[in-house]
PDB file of C-alpha atoms in Angstrom:
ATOM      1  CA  UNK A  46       0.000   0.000   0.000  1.00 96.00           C
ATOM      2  CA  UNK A  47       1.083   3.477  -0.981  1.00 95.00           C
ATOM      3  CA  UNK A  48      -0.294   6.438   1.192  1.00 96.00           C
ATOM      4  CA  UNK A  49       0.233   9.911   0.183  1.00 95.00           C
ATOM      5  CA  UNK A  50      -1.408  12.338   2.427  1.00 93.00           C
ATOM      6  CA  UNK A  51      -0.886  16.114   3.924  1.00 92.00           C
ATOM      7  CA  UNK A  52       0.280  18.910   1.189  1.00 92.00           C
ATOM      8  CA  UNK A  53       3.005  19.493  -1.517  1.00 91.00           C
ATOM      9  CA  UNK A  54       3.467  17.994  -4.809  1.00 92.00           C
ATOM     10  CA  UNK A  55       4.543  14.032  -4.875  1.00 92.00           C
ATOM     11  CA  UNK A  56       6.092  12.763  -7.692  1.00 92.00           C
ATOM     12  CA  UNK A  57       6.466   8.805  -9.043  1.00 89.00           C
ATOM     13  CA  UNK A  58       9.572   9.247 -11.235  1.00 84.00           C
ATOM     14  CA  UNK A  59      10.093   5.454 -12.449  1.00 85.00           C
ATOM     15  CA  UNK A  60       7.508   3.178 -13.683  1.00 88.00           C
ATOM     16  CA  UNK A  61       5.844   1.830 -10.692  1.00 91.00           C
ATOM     17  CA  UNK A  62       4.007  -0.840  -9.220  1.00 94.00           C
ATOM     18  CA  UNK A  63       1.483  -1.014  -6.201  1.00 95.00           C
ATOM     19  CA  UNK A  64       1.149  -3.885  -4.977  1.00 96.00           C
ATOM     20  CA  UNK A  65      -2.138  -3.287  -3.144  1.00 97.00           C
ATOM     21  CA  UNK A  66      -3.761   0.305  -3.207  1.00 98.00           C
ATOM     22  CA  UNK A  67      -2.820   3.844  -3.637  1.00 97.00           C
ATOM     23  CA  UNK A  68      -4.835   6.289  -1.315  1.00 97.00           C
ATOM     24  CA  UNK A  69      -4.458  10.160  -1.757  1.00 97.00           C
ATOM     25  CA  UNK A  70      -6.057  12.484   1.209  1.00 96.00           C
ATOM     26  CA  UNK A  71      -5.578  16.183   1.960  1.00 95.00           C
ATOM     27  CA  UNK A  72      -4.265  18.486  -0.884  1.00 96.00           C
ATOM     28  CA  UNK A  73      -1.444  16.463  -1.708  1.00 94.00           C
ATOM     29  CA  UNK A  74      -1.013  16.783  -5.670  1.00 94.00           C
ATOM     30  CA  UNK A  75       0.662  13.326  -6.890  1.00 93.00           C
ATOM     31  CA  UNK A  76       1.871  13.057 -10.683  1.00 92.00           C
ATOM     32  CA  UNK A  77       3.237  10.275 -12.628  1.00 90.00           C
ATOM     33  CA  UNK A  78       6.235  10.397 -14.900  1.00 84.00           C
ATOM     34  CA  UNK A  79       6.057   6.228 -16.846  1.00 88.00           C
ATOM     35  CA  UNK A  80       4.071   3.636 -16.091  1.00 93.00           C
ATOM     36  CA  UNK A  81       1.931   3.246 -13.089  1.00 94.00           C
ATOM     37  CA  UNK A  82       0.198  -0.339 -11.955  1.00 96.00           C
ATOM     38  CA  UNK A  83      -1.967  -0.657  -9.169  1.00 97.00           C
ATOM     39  CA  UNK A  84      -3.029  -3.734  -8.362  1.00 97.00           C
ATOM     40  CA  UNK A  85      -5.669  -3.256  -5.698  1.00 98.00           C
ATOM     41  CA  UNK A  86      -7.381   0.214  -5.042  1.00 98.00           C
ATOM     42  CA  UNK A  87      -7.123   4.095  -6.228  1.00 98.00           C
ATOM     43  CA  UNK A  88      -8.896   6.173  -3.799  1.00 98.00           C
ATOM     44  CA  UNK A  89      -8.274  10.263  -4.887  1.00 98.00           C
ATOM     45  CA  UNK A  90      -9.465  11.729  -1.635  1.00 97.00           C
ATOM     46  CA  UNK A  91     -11.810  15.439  -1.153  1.00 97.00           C
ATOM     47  CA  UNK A  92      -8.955  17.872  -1.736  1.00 96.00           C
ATOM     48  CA  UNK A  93      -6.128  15.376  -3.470  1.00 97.00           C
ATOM     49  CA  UNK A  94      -5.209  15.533  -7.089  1.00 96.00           C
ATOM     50  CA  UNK A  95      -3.209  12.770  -8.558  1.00 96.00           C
ATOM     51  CA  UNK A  96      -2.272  12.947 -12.369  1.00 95.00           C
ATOM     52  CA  UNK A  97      -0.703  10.802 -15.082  1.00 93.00           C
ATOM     53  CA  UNK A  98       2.230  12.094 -17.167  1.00 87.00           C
ATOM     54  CA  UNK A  99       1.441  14.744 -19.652  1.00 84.00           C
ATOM     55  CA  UNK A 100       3.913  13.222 -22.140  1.00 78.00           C
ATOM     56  CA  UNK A 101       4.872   9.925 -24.243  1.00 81.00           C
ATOM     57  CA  UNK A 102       2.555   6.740 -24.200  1.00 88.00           C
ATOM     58  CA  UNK A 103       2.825   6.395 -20.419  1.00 89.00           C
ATOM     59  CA  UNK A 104      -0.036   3.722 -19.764  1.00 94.00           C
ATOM     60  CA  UNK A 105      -1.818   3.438 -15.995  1.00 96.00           C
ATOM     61  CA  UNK A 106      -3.406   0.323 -14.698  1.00 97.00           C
ATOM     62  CA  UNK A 107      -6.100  -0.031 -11.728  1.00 98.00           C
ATOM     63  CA  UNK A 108      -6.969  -3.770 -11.082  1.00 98.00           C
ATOM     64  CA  UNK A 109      -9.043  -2.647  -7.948  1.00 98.00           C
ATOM     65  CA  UNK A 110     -11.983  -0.075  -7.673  1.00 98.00           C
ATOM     66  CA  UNK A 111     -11.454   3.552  -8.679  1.00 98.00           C
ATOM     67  CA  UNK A 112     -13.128   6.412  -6.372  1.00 98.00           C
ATOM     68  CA  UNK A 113     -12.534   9.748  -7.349  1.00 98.00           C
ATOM     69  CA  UNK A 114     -13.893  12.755  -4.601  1.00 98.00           C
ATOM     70  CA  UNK A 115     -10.844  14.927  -5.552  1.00 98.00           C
ATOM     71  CA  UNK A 116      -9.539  15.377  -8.734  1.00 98.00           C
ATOM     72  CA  UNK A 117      -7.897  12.619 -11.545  1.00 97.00           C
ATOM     73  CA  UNK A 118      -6.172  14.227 -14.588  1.00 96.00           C
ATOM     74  CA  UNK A 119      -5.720  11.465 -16.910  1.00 96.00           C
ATOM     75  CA  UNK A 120      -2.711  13.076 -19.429  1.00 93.00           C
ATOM     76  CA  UNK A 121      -0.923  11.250 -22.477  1.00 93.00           C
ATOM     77  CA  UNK A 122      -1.918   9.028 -25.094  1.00 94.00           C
ATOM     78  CA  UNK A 123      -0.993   5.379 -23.244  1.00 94.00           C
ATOM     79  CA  UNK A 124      -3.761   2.985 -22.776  1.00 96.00           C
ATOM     80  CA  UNK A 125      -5.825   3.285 -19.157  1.00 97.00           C
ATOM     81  CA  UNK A 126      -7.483   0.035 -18.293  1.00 98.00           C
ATOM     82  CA  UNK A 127      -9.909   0.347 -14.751  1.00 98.00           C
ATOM     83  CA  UNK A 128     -10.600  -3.600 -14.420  1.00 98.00           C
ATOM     84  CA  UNK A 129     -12.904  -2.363 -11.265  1.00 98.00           C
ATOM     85  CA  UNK A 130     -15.565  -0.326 -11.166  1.00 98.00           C
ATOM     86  CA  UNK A 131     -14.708   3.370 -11.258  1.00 98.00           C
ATOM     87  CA  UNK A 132     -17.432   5.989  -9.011  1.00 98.00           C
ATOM     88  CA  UNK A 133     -16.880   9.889  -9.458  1.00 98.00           C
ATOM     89  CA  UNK A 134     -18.111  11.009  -6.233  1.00 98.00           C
ATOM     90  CA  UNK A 135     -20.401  14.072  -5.434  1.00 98.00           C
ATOM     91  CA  UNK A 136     -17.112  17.277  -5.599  1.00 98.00           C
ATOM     92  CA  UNK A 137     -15.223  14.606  -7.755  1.00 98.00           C
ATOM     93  CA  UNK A 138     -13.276  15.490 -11.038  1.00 98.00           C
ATOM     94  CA  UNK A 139     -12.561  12.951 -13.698  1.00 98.00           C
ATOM     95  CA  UNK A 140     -10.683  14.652 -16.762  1.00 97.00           C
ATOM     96  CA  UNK A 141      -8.935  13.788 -19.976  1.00 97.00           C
ATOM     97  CA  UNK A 142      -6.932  16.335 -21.112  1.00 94.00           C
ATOM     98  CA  UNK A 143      -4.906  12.712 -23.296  1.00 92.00           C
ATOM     99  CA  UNK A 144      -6.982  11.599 -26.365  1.00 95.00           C
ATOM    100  CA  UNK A 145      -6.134   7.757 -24.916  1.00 95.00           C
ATOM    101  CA  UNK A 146      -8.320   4.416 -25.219  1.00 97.00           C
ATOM    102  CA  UNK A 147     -10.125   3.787 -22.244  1.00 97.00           C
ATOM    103  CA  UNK A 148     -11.294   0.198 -20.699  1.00 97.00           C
ATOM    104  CA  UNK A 149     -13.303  -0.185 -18.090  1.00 97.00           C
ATOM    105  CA  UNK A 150     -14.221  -3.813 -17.330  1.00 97.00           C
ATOM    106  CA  UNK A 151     -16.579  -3.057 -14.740  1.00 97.00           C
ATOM    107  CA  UNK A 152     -19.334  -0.578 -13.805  1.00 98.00           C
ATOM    108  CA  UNK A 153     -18.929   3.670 -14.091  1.00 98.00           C
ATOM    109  CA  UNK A 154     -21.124   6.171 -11.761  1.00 98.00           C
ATOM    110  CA  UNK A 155     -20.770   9.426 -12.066  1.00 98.00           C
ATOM    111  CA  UNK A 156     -22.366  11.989  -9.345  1.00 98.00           C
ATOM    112  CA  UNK A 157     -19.198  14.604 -10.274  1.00 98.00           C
ATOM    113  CA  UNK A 158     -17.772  15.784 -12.941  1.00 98.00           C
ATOM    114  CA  UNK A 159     -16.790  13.392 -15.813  1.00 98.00           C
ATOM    115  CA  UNK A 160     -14.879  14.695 -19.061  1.00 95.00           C
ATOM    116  CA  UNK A 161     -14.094  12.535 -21.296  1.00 97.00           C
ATOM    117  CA  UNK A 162     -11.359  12.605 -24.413  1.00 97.00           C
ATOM    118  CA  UNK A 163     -12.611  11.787 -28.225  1.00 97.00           C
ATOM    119  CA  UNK A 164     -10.098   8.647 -27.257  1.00 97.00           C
ATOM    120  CA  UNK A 165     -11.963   5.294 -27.701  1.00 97.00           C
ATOM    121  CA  UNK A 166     -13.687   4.049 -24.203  1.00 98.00           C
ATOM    122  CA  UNK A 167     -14.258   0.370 -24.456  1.00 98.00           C
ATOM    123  CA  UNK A 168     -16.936  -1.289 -21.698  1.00 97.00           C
ATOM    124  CA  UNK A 169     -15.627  -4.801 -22.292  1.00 94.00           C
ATOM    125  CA  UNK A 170     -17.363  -7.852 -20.149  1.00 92.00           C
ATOM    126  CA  UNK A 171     -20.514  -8.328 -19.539  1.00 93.00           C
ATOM    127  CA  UNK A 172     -22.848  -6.746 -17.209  1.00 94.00           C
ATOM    128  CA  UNK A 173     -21.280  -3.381 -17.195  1.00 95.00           C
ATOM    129  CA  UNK A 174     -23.971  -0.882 -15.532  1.00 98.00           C
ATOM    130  CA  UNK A 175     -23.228   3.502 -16.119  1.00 98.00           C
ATOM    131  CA  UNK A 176     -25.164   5.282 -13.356  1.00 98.00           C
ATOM    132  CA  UNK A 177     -25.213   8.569 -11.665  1.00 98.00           C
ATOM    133  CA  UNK A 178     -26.927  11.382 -10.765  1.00 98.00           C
ATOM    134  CA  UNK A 179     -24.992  13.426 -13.576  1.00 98.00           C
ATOM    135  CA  UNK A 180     -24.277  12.880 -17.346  1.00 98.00           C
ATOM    136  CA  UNK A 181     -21.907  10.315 -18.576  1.00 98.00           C
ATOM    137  CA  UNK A 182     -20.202  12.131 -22.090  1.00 97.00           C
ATOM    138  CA  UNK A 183     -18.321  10.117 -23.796  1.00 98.00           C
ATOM    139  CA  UNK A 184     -17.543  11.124 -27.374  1.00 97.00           C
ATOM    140  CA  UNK A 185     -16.742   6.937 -28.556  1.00 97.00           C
ATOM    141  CA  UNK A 186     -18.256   4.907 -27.254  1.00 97.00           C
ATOM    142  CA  UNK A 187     -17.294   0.627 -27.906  1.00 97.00           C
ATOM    143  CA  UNK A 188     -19.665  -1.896 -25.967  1.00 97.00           C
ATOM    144  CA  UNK A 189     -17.990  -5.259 -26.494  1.00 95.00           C
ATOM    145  CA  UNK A 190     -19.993  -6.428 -23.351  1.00 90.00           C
ATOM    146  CA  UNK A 191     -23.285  -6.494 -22.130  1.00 94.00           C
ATOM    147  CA  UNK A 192     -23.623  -2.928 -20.740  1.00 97.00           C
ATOM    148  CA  UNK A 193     -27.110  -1.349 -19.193  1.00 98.00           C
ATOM    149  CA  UNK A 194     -27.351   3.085 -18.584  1.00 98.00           C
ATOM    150  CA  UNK A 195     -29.234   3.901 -15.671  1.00 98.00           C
ATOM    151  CA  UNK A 196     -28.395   7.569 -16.117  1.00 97.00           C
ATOM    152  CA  UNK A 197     -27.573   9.961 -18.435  1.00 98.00           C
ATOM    153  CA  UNK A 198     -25.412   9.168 -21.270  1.00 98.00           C
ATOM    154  CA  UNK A 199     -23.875  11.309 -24.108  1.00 98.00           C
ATOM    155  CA  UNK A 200     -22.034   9.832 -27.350  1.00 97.00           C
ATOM    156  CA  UNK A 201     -21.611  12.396 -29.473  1.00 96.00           C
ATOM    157  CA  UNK A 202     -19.360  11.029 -32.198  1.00 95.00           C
ATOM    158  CA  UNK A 203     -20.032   7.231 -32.311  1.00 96.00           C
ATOM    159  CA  UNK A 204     -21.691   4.231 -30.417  1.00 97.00           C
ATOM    160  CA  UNK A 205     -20.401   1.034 -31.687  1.00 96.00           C
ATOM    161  CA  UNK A 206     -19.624  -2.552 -31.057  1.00 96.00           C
ATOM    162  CA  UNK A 207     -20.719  -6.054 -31.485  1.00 94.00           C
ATOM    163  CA  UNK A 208     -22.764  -6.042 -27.945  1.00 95.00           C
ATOM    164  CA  UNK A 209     -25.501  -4.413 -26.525  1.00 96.00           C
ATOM    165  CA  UNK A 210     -26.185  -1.753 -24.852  1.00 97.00           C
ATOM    166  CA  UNK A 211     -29.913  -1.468 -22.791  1.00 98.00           C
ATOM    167  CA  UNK A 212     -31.451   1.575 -22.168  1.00 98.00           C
ATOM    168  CA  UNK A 213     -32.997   0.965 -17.809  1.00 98.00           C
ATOM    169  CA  UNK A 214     -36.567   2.518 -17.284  1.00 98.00           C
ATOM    170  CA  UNK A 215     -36.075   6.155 -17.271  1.00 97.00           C
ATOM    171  CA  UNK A 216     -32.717   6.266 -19.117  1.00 98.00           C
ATOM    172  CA  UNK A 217     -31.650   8.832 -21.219  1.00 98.00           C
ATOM    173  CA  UNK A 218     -29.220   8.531 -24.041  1.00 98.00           C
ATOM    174  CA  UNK A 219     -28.370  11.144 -26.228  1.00 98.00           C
ATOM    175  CA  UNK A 220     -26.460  10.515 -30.201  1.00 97.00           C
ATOM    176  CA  UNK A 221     -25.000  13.396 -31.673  1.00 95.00           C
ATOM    177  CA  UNK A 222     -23.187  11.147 -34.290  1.00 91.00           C
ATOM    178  CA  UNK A 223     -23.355   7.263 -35.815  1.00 91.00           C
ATOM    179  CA  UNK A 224     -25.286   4.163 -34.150  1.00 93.00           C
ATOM    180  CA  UNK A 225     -23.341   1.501 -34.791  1.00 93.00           C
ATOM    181  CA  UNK A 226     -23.875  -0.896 -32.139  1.00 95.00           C
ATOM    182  CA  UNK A 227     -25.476  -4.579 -33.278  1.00 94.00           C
ATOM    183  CA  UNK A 228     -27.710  -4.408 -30.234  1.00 95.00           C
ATOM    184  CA  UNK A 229     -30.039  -1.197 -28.735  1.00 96.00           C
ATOM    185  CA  UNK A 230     -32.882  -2.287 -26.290  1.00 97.00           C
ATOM    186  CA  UNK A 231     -34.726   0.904 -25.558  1.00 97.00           C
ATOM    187  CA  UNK A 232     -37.862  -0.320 -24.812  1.00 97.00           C
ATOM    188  CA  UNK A 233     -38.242   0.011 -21.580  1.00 97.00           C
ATOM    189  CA  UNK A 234     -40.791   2.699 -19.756  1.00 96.00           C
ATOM    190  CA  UNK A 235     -39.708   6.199 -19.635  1.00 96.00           C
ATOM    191  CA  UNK A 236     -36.425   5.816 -21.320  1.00 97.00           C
ATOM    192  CA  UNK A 237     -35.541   8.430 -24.243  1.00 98.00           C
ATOM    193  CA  UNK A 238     -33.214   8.003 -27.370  1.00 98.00           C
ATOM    194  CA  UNK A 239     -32.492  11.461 -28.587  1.00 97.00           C
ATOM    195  CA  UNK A 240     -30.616  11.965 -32.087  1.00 96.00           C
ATOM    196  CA  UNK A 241     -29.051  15.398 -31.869  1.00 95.00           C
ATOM    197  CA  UNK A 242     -26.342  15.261 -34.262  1.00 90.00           C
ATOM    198  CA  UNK A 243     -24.956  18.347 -36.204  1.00 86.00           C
ATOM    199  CA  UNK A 244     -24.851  16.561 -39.228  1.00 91.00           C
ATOM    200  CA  UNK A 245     -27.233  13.835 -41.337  1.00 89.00           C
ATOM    201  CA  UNK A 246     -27.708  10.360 -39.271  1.00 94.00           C
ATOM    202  CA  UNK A 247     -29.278   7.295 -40.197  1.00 94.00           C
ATOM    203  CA  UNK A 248     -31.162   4.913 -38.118  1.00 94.00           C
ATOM    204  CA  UNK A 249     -31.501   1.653 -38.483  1.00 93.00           C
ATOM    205  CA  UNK A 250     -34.067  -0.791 -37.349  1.00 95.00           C
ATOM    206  CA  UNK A 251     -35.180  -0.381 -33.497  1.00 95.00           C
ATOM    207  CA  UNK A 252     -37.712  -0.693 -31.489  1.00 97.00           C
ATOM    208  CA  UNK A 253     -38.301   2.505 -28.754  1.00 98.00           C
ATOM    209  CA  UNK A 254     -39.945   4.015 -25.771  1.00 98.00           C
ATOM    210  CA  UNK A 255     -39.507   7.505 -26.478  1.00 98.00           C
ATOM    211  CA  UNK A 256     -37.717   9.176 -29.553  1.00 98.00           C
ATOM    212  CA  UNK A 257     -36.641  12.347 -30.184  1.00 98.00           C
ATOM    213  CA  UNK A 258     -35.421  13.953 -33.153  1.00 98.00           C
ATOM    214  CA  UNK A 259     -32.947  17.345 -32.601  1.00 97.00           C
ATOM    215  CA  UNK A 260     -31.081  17.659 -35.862  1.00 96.00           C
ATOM    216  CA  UNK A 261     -31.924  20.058 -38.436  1.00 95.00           C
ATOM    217  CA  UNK A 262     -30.295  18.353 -40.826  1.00 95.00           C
ATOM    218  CA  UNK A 263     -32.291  15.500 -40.231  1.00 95.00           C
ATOM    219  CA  UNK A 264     -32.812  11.367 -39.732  1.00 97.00           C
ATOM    220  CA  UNK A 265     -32.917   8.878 -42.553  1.00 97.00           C
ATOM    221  CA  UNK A 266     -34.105   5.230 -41.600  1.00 97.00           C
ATOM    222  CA  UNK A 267     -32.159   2.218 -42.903  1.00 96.00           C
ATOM    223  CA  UNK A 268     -35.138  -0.317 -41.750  1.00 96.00           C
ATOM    224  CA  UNK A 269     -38.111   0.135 -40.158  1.00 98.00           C
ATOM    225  CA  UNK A 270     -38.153   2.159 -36.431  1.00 98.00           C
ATOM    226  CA  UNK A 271     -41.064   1.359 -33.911  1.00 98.00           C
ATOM    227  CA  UNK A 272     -41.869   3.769 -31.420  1.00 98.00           C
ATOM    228  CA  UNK A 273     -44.062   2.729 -28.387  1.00 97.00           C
ATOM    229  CA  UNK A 274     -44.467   6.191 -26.333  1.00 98.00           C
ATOM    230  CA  UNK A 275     -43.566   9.663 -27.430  1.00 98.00           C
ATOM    231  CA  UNK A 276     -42.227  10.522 -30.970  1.00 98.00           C
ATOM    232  CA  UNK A 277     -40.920  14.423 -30.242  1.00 98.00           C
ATOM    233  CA  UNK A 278     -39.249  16.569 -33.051  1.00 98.00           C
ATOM    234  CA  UNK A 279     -37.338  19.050 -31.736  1.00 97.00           C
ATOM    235  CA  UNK A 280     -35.719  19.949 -34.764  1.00 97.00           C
ATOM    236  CA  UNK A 281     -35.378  18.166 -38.490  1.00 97.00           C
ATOM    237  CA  UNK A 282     -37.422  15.712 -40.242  1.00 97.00           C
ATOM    238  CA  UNK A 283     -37.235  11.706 -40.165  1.00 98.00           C
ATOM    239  CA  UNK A 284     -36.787  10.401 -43.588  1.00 98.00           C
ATOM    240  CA  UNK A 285     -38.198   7.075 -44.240  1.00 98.00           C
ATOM    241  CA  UNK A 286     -37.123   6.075 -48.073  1.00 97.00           C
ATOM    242  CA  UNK A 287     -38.413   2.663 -48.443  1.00 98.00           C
ATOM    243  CA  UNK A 288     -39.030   2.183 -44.830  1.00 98.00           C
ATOM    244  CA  UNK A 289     -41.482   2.650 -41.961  1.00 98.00           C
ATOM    245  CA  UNK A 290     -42.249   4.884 -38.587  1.00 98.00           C
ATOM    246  CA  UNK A 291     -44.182   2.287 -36.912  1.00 98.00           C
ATOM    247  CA  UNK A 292     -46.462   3.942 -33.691  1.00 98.00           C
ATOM    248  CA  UNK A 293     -47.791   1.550 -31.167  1.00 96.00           C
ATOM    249  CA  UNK A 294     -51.855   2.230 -30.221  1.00 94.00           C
ATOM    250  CA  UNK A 295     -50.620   4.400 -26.950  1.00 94.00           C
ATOM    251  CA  UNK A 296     -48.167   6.471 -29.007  1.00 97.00           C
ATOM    252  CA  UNK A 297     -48.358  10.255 -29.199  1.00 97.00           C
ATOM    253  CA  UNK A 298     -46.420  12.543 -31.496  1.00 98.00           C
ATOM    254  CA  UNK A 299     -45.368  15.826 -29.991  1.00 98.00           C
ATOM    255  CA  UNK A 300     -43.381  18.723 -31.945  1.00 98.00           C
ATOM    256  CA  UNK A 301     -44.479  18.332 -35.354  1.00 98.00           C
ATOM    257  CA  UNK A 302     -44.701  20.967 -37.468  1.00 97.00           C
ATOM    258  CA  UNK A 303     -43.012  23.090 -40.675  1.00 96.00           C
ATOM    259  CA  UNK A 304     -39.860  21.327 -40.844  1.00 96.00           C
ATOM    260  CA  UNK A 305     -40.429  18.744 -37.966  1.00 98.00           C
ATOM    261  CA  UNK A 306     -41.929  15.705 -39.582  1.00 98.00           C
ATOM    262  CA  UNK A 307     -42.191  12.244 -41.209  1.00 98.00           C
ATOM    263  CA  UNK A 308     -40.988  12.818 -44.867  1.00 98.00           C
ATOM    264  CA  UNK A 309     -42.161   9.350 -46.242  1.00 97.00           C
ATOM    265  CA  UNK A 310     -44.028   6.114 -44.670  1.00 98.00           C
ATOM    266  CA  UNK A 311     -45.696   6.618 -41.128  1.00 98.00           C
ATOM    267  CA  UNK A 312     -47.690   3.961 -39.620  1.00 97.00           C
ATOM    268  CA  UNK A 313     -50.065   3.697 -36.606  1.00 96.00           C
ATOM    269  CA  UNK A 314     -51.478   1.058 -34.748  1.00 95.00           C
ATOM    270  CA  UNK A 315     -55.050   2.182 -33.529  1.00 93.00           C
ATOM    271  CA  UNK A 316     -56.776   0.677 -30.676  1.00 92.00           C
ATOM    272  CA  UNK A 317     -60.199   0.000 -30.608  1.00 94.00           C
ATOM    273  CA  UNK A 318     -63.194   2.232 -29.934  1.00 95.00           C
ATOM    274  CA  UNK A 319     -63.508   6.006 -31.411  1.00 96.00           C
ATOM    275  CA  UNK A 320     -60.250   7.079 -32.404  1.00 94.00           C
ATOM    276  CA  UNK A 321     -58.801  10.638 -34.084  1.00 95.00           C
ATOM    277  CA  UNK A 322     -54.925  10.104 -35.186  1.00 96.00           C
ATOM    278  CA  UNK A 323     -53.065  13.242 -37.157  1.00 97.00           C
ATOM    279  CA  UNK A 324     -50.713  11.239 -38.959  1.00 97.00           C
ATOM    280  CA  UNK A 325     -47.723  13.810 -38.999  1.00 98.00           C
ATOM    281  CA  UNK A 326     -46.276  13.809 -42.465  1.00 98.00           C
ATOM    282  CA  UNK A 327     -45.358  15.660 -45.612  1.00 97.00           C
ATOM    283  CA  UNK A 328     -42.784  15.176 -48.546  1.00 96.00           C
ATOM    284  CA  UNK A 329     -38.937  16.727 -48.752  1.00 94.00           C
ATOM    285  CA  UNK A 330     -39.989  20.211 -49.087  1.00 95.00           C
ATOM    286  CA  UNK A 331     -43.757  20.774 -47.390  1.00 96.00           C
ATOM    287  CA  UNK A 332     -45.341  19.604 -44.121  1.00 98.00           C
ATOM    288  CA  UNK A 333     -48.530  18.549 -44.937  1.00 97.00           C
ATOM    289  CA  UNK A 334     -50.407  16.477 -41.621  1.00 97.00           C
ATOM    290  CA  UNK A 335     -53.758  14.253 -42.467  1.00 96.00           C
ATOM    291  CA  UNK A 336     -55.908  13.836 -39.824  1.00 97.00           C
ATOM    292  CA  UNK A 337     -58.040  10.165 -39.646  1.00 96.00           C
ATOM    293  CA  UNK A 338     -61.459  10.101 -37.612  1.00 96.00           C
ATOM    294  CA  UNK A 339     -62.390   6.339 -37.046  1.00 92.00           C
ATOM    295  CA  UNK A 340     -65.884   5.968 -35.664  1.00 93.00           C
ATOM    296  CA  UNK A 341     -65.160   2.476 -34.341  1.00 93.00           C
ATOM    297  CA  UNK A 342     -62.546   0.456 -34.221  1.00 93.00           C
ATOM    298  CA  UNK A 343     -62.828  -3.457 -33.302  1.00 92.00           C
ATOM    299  CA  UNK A 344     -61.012  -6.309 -32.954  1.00 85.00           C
ATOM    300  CA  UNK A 345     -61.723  -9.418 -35.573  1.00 78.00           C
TER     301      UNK A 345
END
């Protein structure tokens, strides 16, 4: 075990192994200058500030848990692998200032401050879980694991991998760029998929709780997209090509308007009894909505 406590600036000049854990309290300030393992536990303490190397391919390895209430500054472009789970704590700072791959082979909650580099971050076994009471942003974004959000989570260039990511019941996640991954459950109640990318996005076939659409430039489907709650248009129009938006019969559309719309094929499942459904559509230039009144509606 390794114990750096009181004030002053500490400094691990070789590469270095721990052979248990590595605990920073008061304002002590800690930096690396190679390679750093630790083979049991990091614990930044309220106050502390412990930093990698800002130069070279110096890598850093954490085989135990990683809690973070002061501040880690991960610098350099070596490989950081957190085989434990990793918690940003309420007053906690996690920040990349290296564009470095990340692993993390176990869970992430963050109830700090999290910044992430546009580095790859891999979530690589199965059963990963990212929590928090604040947003998760990670630019790229790999699931080679089983991996569920609970929170908030951000991927704003690309969300890929041959895995699966599951949005939990009230989960947001927000795309600003490609949605790659083979696998996106997001059907459970309350959870949101927003696309909010700067630039055109495709989508391909999913199945969703609630959908929003926030890029002017707009969506194109690939396959056909169910949504089960709430399709809201913020901003830019979905188009379908060949393919469907499917509603289910308790689906609501909120948003739509000049510029906010279905350009193409937009199907509804109606449930029985007296029903009114504004079926939200219009071509690539003009919005142009059709309301259906259906008198009754049964079952054969």
């Amino acid at each position: 075990n390794l114990i750096l406590s009181g004030s002053g600036i500490k400094t691990l000049s070789t590469s270095t192994t721990i052979g248990a854990n590595l605990t920073l309290s008061g304002t002590v300030s800690a930096t690396t200058v190679e390679a750093l393992t630790i083979t049991g536990n990091l614990d930044v303490g309220a106050g502390a500030t412990f930093a990698t190397g800002a130069t070279n391919t110096w890598t850093l390895t954490v085989t135990g848990t990683t809690s973070v209430t002061g501040t880690l500054t991960l610098n350099n472009t070596g490989l950081k692998t957190f085989t434990g789970n990793v918690t940003v704590n309420s007053g906690g700072v996690w920040n990349e200032t290296g564009i470095a791959s990340i692993t993390n082979s176990g869970n992430l909650q963050n109830d700090g401050t999290y910044t992430a580099s546009t580095g790859v971050h891999t979530f690589s076994t199965a059963g990963n879980i990212i929590s928090g009471a604040n947003e998760v942003a990670i630019p790229n974004l790999t699931i080679s694991g089983t991996t569920t959000n609970n929170g908030t989570l951000t991927v704003s260039t690309a969300l890929s991998g041959a895995s699966s990511l599951t949005q939990a019941v009230n989960a947001t996640l927000n795309i600003g760029g490609t949605l790659g991954i083979t696998t996106l459950t997001a059907t459970n109640s309350g959870n949101t998929v927003t696309f909010n990318g700067g630039s055109p996005q495709s989508l391909s076939a999913r199945t969703f709780n609630n959908l929003t659409i926030n890029n002017g430039t707009g969506v194109t489907l690939t396959g056909d997209v169910t949504v089960n709650a709430t399709l809201a248009f913020t901003n830019g129009r979905i188009t379908t090509g060949a393919n469907n938006i499917i509603l289910g019969s308790s689906a609501a559309v909120s948003g739509a308007g000049a510029g906010n719309y279905v350009n193409g094929n937009l199907r509804w499942n109606i449930p029985t009894g007296a029903q009114s459904k504004t079926f939200t559509v219009g071509d690539a230039i003009n919005y142009a909505p059709a309301t259906v009144a259906f008198t009754n509606v049964t079952v054969t």
